[in-house]
Short mmCIF file of C-alpha atoms and ligand atoms in Angstrom, two decimals:
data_model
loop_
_atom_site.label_atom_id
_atom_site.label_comp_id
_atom_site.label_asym_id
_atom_site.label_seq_id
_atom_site.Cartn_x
_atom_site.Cartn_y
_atom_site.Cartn_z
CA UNK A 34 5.90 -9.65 84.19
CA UNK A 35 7.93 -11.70 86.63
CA UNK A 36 5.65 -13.27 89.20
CA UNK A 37 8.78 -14.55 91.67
CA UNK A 38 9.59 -12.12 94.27
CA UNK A 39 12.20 -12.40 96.88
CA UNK A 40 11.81 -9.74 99.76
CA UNK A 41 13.89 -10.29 103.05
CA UNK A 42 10.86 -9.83 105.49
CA UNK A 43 12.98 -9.43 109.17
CA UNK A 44 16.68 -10.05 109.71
CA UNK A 45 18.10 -13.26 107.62
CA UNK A 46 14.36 -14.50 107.08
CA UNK A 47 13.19 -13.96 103.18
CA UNK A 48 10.07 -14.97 101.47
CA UNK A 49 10.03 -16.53 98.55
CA UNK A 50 7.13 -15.71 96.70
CA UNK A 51 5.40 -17.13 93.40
CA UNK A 52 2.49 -15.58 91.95
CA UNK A 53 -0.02 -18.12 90.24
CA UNK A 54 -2.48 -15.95 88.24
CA UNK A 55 -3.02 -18.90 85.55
CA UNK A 56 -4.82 -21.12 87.97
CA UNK A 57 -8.63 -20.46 87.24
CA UNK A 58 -9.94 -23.57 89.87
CA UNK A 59 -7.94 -24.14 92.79
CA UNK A 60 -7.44 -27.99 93.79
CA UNK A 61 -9.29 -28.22 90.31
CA UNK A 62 -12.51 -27.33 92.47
CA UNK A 63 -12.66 -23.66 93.50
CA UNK A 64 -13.21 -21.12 90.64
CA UNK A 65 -10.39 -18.20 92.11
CA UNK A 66 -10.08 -15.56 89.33
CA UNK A 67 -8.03 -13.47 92.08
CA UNK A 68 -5.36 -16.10 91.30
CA UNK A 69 -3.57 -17.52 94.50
CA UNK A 70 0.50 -16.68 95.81
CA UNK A 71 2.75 -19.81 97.17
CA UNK A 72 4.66 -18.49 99.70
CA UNK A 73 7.93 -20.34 100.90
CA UNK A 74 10.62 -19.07 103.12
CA UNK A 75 14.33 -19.36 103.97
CA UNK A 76 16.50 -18.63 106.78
CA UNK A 77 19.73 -18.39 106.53
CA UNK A 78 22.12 -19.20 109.49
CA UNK A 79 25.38 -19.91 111.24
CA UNK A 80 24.52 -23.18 110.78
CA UNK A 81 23.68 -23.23 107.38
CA UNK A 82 20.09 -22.52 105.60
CA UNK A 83 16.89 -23.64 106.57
CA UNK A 84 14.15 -24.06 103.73
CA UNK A 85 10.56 -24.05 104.70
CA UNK A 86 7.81 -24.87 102.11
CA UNK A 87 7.80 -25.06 98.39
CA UNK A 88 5.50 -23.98 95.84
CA UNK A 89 3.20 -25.82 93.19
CA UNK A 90 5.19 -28.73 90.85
CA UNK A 91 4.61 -26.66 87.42
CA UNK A 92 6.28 -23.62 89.12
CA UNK A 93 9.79 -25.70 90.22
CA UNK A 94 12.37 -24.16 87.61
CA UNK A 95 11.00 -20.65 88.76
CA UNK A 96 11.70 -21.75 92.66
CA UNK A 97 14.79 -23.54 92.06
CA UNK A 98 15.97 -19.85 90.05
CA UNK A 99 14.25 -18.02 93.20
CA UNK A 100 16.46 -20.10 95.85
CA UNK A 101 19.44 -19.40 93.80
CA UNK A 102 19.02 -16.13 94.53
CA UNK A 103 19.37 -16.13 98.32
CA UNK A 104 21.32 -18.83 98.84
CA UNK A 105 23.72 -21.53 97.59
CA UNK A 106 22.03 -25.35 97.26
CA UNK A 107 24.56 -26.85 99.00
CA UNK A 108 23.87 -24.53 101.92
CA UNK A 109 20.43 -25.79 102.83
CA UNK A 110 20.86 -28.23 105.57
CA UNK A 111 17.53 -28.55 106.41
CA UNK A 112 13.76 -28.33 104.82
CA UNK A 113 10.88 -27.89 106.86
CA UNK A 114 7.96 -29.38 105.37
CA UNK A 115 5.18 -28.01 107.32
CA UNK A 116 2.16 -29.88 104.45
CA UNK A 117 2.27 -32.18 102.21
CA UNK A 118 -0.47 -31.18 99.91
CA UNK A 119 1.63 -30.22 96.43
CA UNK A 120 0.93 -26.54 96.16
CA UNK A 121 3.68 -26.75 98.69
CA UNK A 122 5.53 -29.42 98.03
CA UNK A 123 5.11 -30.35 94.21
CA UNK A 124 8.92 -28.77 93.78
CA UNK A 125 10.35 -30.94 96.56
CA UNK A 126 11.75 -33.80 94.29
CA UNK A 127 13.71 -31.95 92.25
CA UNK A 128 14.91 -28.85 94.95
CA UNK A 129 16.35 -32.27 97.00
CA UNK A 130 18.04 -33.65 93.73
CA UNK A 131 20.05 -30.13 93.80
CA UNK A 132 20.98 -30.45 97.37
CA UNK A 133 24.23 -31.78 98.52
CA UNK A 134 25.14 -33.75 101.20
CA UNK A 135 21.40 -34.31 101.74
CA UNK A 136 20.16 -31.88 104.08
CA UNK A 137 17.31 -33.24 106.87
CA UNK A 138 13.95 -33.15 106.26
CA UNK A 139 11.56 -31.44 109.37
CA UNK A 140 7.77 -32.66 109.68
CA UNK A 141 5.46 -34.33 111.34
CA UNK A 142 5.93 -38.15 111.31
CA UNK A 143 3.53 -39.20 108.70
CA UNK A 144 5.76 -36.87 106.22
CA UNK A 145 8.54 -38.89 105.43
CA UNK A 146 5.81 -41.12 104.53
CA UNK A 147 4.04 -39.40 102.07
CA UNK A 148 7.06 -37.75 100.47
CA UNK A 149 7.97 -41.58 99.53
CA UNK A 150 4.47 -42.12 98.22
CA UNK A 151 3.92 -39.27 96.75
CA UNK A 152 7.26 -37.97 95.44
CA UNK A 153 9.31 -41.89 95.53
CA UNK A 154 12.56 -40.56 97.56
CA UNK A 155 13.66 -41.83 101.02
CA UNK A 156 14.68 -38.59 102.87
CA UNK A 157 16.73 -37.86 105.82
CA UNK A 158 13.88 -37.56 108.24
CA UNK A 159 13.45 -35.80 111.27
CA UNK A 160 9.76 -36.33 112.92
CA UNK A 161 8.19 -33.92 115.28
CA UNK A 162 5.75 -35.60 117.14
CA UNK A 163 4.47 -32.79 119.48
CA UNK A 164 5.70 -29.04 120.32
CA UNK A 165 9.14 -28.98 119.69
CA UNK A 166 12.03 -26.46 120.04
CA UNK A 167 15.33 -27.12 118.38
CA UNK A 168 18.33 -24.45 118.23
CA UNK A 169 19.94 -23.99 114.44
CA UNK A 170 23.00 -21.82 114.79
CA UNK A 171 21.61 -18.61 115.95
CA UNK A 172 17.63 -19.15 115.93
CA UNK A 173 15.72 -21.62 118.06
CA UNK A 174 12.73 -22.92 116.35
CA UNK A 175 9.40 -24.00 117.76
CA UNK A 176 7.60 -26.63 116.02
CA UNK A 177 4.04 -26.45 116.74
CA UNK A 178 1.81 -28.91 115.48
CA UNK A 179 -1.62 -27.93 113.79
CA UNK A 180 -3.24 -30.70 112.62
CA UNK A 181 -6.08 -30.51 110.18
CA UNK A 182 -4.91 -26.87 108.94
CA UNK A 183 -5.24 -28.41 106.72
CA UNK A 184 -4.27 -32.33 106.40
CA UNK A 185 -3.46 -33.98 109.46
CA UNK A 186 0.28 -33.93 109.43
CA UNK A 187 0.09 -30.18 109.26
CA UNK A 188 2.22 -27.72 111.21
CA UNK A 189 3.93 -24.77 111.92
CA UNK A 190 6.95 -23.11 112.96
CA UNK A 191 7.80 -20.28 115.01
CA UNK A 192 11.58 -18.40 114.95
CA UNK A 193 11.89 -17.68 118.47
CA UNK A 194 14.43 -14.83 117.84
CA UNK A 195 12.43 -12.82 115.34
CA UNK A 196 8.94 -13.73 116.74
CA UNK A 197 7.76 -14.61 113.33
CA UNK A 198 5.41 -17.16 113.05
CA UNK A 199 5.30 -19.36 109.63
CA UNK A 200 1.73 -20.99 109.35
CA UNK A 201 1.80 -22.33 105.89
CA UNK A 202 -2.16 -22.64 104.93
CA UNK A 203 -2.90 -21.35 107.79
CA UNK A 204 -3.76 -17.77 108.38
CA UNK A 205 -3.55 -17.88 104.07
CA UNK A 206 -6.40 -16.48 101.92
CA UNK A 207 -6.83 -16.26 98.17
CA UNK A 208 -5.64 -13.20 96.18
CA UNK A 209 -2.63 -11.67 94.43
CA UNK A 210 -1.66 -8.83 97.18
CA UNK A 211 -0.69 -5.84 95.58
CA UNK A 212 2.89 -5.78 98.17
CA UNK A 213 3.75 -7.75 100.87
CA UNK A 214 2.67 -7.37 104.60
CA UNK A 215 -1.24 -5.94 106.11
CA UNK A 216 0.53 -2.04 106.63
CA UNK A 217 1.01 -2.21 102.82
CA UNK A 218 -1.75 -3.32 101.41
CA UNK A 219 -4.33 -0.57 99.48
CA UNK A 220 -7.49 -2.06 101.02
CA UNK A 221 -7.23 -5.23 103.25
CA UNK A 222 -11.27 -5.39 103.19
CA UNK A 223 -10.70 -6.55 99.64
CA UNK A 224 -8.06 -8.97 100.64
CA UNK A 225 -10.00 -10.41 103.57
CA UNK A 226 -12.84 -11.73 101.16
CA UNK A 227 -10.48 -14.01 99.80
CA UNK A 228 -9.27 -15.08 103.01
CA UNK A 229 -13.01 -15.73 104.12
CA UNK A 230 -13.40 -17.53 100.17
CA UNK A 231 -10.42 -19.74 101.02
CA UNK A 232 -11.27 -20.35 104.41
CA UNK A 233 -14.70 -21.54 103.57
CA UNK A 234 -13.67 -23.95 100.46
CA UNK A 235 -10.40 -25.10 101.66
CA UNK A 236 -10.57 -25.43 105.55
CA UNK A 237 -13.87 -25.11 105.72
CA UNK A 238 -14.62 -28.71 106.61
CA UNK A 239 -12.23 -29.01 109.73
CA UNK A 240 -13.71 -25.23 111.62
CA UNK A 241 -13.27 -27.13 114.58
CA UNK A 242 -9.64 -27.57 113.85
CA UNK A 243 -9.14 -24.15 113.26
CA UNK A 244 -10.48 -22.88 116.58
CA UNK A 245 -9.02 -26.24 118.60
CA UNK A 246 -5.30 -24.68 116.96
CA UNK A 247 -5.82 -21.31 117.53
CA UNK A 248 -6.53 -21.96 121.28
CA UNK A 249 -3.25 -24.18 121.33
CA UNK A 250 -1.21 -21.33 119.75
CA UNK A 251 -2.90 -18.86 122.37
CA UNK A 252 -1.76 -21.46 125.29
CA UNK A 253 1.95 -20.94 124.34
CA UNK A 254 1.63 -17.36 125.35
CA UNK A 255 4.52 -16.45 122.26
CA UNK A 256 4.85 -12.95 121.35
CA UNK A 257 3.57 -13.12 117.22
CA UNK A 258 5.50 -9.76 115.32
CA UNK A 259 5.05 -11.58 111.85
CA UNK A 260 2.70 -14.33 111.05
CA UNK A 261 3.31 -15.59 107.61
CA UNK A 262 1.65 -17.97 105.81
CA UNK A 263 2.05 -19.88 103.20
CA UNK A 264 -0.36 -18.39 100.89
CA UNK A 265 -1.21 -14.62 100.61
CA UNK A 266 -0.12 -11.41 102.59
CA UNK A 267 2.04 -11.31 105.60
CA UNK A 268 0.88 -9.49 108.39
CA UNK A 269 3.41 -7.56 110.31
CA UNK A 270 1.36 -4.33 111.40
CA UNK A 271 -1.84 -6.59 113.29
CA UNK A 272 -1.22 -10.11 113.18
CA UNK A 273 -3.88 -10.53 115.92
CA UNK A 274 -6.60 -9.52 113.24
CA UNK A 275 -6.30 -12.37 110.95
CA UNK A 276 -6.16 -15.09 113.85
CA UNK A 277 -9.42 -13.02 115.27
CA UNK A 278 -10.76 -13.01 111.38
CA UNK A 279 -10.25 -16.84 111.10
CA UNK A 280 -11.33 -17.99 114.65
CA UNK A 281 -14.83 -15.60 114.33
CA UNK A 282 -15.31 -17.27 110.67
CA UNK A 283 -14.62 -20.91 112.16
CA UNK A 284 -17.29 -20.20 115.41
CA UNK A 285 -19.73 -19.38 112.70
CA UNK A 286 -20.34 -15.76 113.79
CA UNK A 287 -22.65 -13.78 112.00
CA UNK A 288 -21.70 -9.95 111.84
CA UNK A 289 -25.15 -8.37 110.05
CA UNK A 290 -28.64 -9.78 109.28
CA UNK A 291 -27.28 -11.21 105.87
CA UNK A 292 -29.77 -13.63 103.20
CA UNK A 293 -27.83 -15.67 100.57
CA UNK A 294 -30.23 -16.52 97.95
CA UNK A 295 -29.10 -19.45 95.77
CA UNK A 296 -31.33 -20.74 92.95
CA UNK A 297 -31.96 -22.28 89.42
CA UNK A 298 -34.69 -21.24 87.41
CA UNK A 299 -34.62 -23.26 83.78
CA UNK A 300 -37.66 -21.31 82.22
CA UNK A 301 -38.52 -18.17 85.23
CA UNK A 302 -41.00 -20.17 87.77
CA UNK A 303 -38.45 -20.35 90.33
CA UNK A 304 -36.72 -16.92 89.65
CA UNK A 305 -40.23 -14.81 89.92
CA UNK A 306 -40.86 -16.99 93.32
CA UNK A 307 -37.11 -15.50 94.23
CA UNK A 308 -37.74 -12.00 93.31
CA UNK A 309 -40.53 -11.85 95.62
CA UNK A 310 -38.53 -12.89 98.46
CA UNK A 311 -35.69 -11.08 97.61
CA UNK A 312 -38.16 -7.77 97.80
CA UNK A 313 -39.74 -8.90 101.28
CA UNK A 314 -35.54 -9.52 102.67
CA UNK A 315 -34.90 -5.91 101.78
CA UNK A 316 -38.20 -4.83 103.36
CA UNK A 317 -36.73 -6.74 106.50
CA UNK A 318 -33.44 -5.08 106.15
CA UNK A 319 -31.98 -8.21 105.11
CA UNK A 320 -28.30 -7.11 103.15
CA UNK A 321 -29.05 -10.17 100.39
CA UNK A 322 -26.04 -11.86 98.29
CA UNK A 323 -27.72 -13.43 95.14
CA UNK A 324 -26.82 -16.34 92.96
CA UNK A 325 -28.10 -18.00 90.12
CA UNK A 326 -28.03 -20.94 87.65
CA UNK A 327 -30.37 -20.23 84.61
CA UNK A 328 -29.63 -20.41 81.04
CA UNK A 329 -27.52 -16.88 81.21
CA UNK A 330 -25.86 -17.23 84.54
CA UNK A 331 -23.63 -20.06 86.73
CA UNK A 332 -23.05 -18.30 89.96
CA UNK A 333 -19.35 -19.94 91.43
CA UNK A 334 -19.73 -22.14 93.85
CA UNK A 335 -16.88 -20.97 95.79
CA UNK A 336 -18.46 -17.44 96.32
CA UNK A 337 -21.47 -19.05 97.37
CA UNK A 338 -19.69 -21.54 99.84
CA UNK A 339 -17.83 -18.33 101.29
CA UNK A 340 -21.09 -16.17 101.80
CA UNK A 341 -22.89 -19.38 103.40
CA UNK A 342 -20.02 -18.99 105.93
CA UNK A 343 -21.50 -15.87 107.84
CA UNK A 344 -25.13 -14.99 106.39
CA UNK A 345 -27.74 -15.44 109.28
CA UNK A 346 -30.31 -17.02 106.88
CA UNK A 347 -30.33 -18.88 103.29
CA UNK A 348 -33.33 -19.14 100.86
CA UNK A 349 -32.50 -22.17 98.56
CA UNK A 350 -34.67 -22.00 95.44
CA UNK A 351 -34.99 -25.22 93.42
CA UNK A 352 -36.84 -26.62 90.57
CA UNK A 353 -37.61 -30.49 90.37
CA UNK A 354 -35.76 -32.18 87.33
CA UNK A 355 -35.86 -35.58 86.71
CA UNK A 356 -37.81 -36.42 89.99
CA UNK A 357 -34.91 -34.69 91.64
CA UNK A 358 -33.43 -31.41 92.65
CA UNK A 359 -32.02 -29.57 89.91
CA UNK A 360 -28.28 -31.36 89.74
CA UNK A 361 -26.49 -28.30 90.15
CA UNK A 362 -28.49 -26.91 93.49
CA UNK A 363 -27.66 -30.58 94.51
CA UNK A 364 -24.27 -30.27 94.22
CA UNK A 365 -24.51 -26.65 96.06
CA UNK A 366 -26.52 -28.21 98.53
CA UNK A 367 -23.81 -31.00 99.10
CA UNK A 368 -20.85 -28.46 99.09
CA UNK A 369 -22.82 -26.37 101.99
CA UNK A 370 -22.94 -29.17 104.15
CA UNK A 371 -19.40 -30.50 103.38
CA UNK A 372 -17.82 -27.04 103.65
CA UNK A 373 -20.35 -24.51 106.13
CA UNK A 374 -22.57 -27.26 107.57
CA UNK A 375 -23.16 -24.17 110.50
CA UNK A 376 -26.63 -23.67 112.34
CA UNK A 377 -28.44 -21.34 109.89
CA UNK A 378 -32.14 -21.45 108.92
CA UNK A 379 -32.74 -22.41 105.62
CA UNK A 380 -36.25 -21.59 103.21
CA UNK A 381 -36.46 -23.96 100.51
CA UNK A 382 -38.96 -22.89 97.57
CA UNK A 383 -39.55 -25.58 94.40
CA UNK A 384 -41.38 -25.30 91.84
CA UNK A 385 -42.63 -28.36 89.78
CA UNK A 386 -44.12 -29.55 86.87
CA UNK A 387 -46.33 -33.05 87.70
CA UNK A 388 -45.13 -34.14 91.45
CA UNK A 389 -43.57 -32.09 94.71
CA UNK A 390 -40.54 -34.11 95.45
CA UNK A 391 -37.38 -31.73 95.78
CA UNK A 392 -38.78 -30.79 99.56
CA UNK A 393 -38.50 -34.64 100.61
CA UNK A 394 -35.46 -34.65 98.87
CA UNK A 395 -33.79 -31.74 100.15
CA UNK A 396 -34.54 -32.63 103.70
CA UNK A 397 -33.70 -36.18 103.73
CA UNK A 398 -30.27 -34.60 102.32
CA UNK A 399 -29.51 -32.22 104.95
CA UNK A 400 -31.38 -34.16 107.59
CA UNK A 401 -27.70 -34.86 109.49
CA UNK A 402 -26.11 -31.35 108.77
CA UNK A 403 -26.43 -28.40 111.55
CA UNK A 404 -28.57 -26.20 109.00
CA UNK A 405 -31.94 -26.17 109.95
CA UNK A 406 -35.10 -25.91 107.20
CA UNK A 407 -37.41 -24.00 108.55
CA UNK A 408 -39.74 -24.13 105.80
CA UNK A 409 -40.08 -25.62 102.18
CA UNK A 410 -42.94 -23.96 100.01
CA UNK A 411 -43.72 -26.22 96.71
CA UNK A 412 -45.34 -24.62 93.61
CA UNK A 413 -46.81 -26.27 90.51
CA UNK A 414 -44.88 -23.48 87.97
CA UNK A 415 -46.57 -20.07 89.89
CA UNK A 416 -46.77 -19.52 93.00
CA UNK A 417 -50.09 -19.08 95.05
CA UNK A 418 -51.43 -15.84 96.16
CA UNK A 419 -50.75 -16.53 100.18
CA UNK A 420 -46.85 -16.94 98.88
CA UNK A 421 -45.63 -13.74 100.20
CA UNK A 422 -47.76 -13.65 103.17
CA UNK A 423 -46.21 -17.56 104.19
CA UNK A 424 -42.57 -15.93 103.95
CA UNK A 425 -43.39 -12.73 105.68
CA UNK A 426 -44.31 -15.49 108.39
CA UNK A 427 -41.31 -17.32 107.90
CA UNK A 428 -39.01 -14.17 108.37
CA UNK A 429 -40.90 -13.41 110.99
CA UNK A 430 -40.16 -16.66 112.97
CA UNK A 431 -36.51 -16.45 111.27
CA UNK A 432 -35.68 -13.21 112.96
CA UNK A 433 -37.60 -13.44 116.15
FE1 FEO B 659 -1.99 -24.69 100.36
FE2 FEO B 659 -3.53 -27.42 101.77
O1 FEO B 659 -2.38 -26.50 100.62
#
């Protein structure tokens, strides 16, 4: 199966497309078994053609064969570099090497930086250093700086002349699509729970960034027919619904009363203390999203960052190893607060063997995070028989 794809999206602009279904964790962290697309562009002009984006350094031969096939090397003049982070630039080196005379590099100024550290080439360099348009042949482009989606030197570009917006991370989500804009697409629902999954674990950590940008973009009142992004579909048909998606997801909205349950249970205690809660949710009308560590099961970590990111409450259940939480609800813990850190109410339930430590624990943990605990309950293996009747009370407040 080839997995390039070159598809001339609007007059003279074509997308360059890789599809990377071998990756299994993405920034060896995030388990993605939807596989992920690199999306690059090129526009050709008057003036010669303009290269934005690359894709991931193991795919280089495949995008130096996928350039070939819309334009000559020694046509580029210029490469946009709108982030630095190598799923978009790993391929730089070597597309440069082919590239005679040099053409100029486009970014924002710590770029030409980081393309000597990472990459060890001095480049023609020209820095943007706040919105900027510049005319090449036919097309002016906007430069519009985005910082923090998703490194600080990020930024994007929008092609005046074909109101097409190129966002690079961005706007991106995770997910082979089955064609190439929104009005294609079988069943964009699907599609949008890896943009929420890839919003969560990549950009999660800079929301703040993400609504800060999408304000700035708003400002410059510019008429968006295509936004493309650098990972994922293109959306031609409603562009406006994956800037609403991804501002609603970075303001922390919650759309339904939604519990994510996350828990270990090494030998059942914890699991029948979960079950019980998990019957009183639905009896609250509570939609619940369960996962689990036990000696079957290891829930991904990236579906439970992603649900954190709009459930209106989260039962954590944990059982004390080693005078500690259980090292894996640790590490979930530490990834919610790194990633989601968003004003939910939190139940913590433990279960222990000789001493009730994983509620101190937990809270001195999250004690500086925007989640809120609004209860922990501590068991010695079973739970006691006011259990139920202490979370009906807990809902109760939860909901109120
Ligand atoms: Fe798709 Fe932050 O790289």
């Amino acid at each position: 199966m080839d997995r390039t794809l070159v598809h001339e999206i609007t007059n003279n602009l074509f997308l360059l497309r890789m599809v990377d279904d071998q990756v299994r964790y993405f920034e060896a962290l995030w388990e993605i078994p939807e596989g992920i697309t690199y999306n690059a562009y090129l526009l050709r002009t008057s003036e010669g053609s303009i290269l934005f984006d690359g894709w991931k350094g193991e795919y280089t031969k495949d995008f130096i064969d996928t350039i070939k096939k819309v334009t000559d090397f020694n046509e580029i003049k210029y490469v946009v570099v709108h982030h630095m982070e190598p799923d978009h630039t790993g391929s730089l080196k070597q597309v440069l090497e082919l590239i005679e005379p040099k053409p100029l590099v486009i970014g924002r100024p710590m770029v030409k930086d980081m393309i000597r550290s990472f990459y060890g080439i001095d480049v023609k360099f020209k820095p943007i250093k706040k919105v900027e348009e510049i005319k090449i042949g036919e097309y002016n482009l906007m430069f519009i700086p985005a910082p923090w989606l998703h490194w600080p030197e990020t930024m994007v570009t929008y092609v005046r002349e074909l109101k097409t917006l190129l966002t690079c991370d961005a706007f991106g989500g995770y997910g082979i699509p089955h064609k190439i804009f929104d009005d294609e697409e079988p069943d964009i629902s699907q599609y949008l729970r890896g943009v929420k999954k890839y919003l969560a674990t990549v950009i999660g950590s800079y929301k703040s960034h993400i609504i800060k940008n999408i304000n700035n973009l708003l400002r410059l009142n510019i008429e968006i027919k295509i936004l493309a992004p650098g990972h994922g579909l293109l959306w031609r048909k409603d562009p406006k619904r994956i800037i609403d998606y991804y501002y609603h997801l970075a303001k922390g909205e919650v759309k339904e009363r939604k519990a994510l349950v996350v828990y270990d249970s090494m030998y059942g205690f914890v699991e029948r203390a979960i079950s019980k809660i998990v019957k009183i949710l639905s009896e609250y009308a509570f939609r619940v999203e369960i996962f689990e560590f036990n000696d079957k099961e290891r829930a991904e970590i990236s579906e439970i960052i992603s649900e954190a990111s709009d459930s209106s409450f989260i039962v954590l259940g944990i059982s004390t190893y080693e005078n500690d939480m259980f090292p894996l609800m640790k590490n979930v813990i530490d990834m919610l607060i790194k990633k989601v850190n968003r004003e939910v109410p939190i139940l913590v339930v433990s279960s222990y063997g000789w001493g009730p430590v994983v509620g101190t624990k937990v809270l001195e943990a999250i004690k500086n995070s925007k989640f809120k605990i609004v209860d922990v309950i501590q068991f010695r293996g079973t739970t006691t028989e006011d259990f139920e009747t202490k979370v009906k009370n807990i809902i109760d407040r939860v909901i109120a």
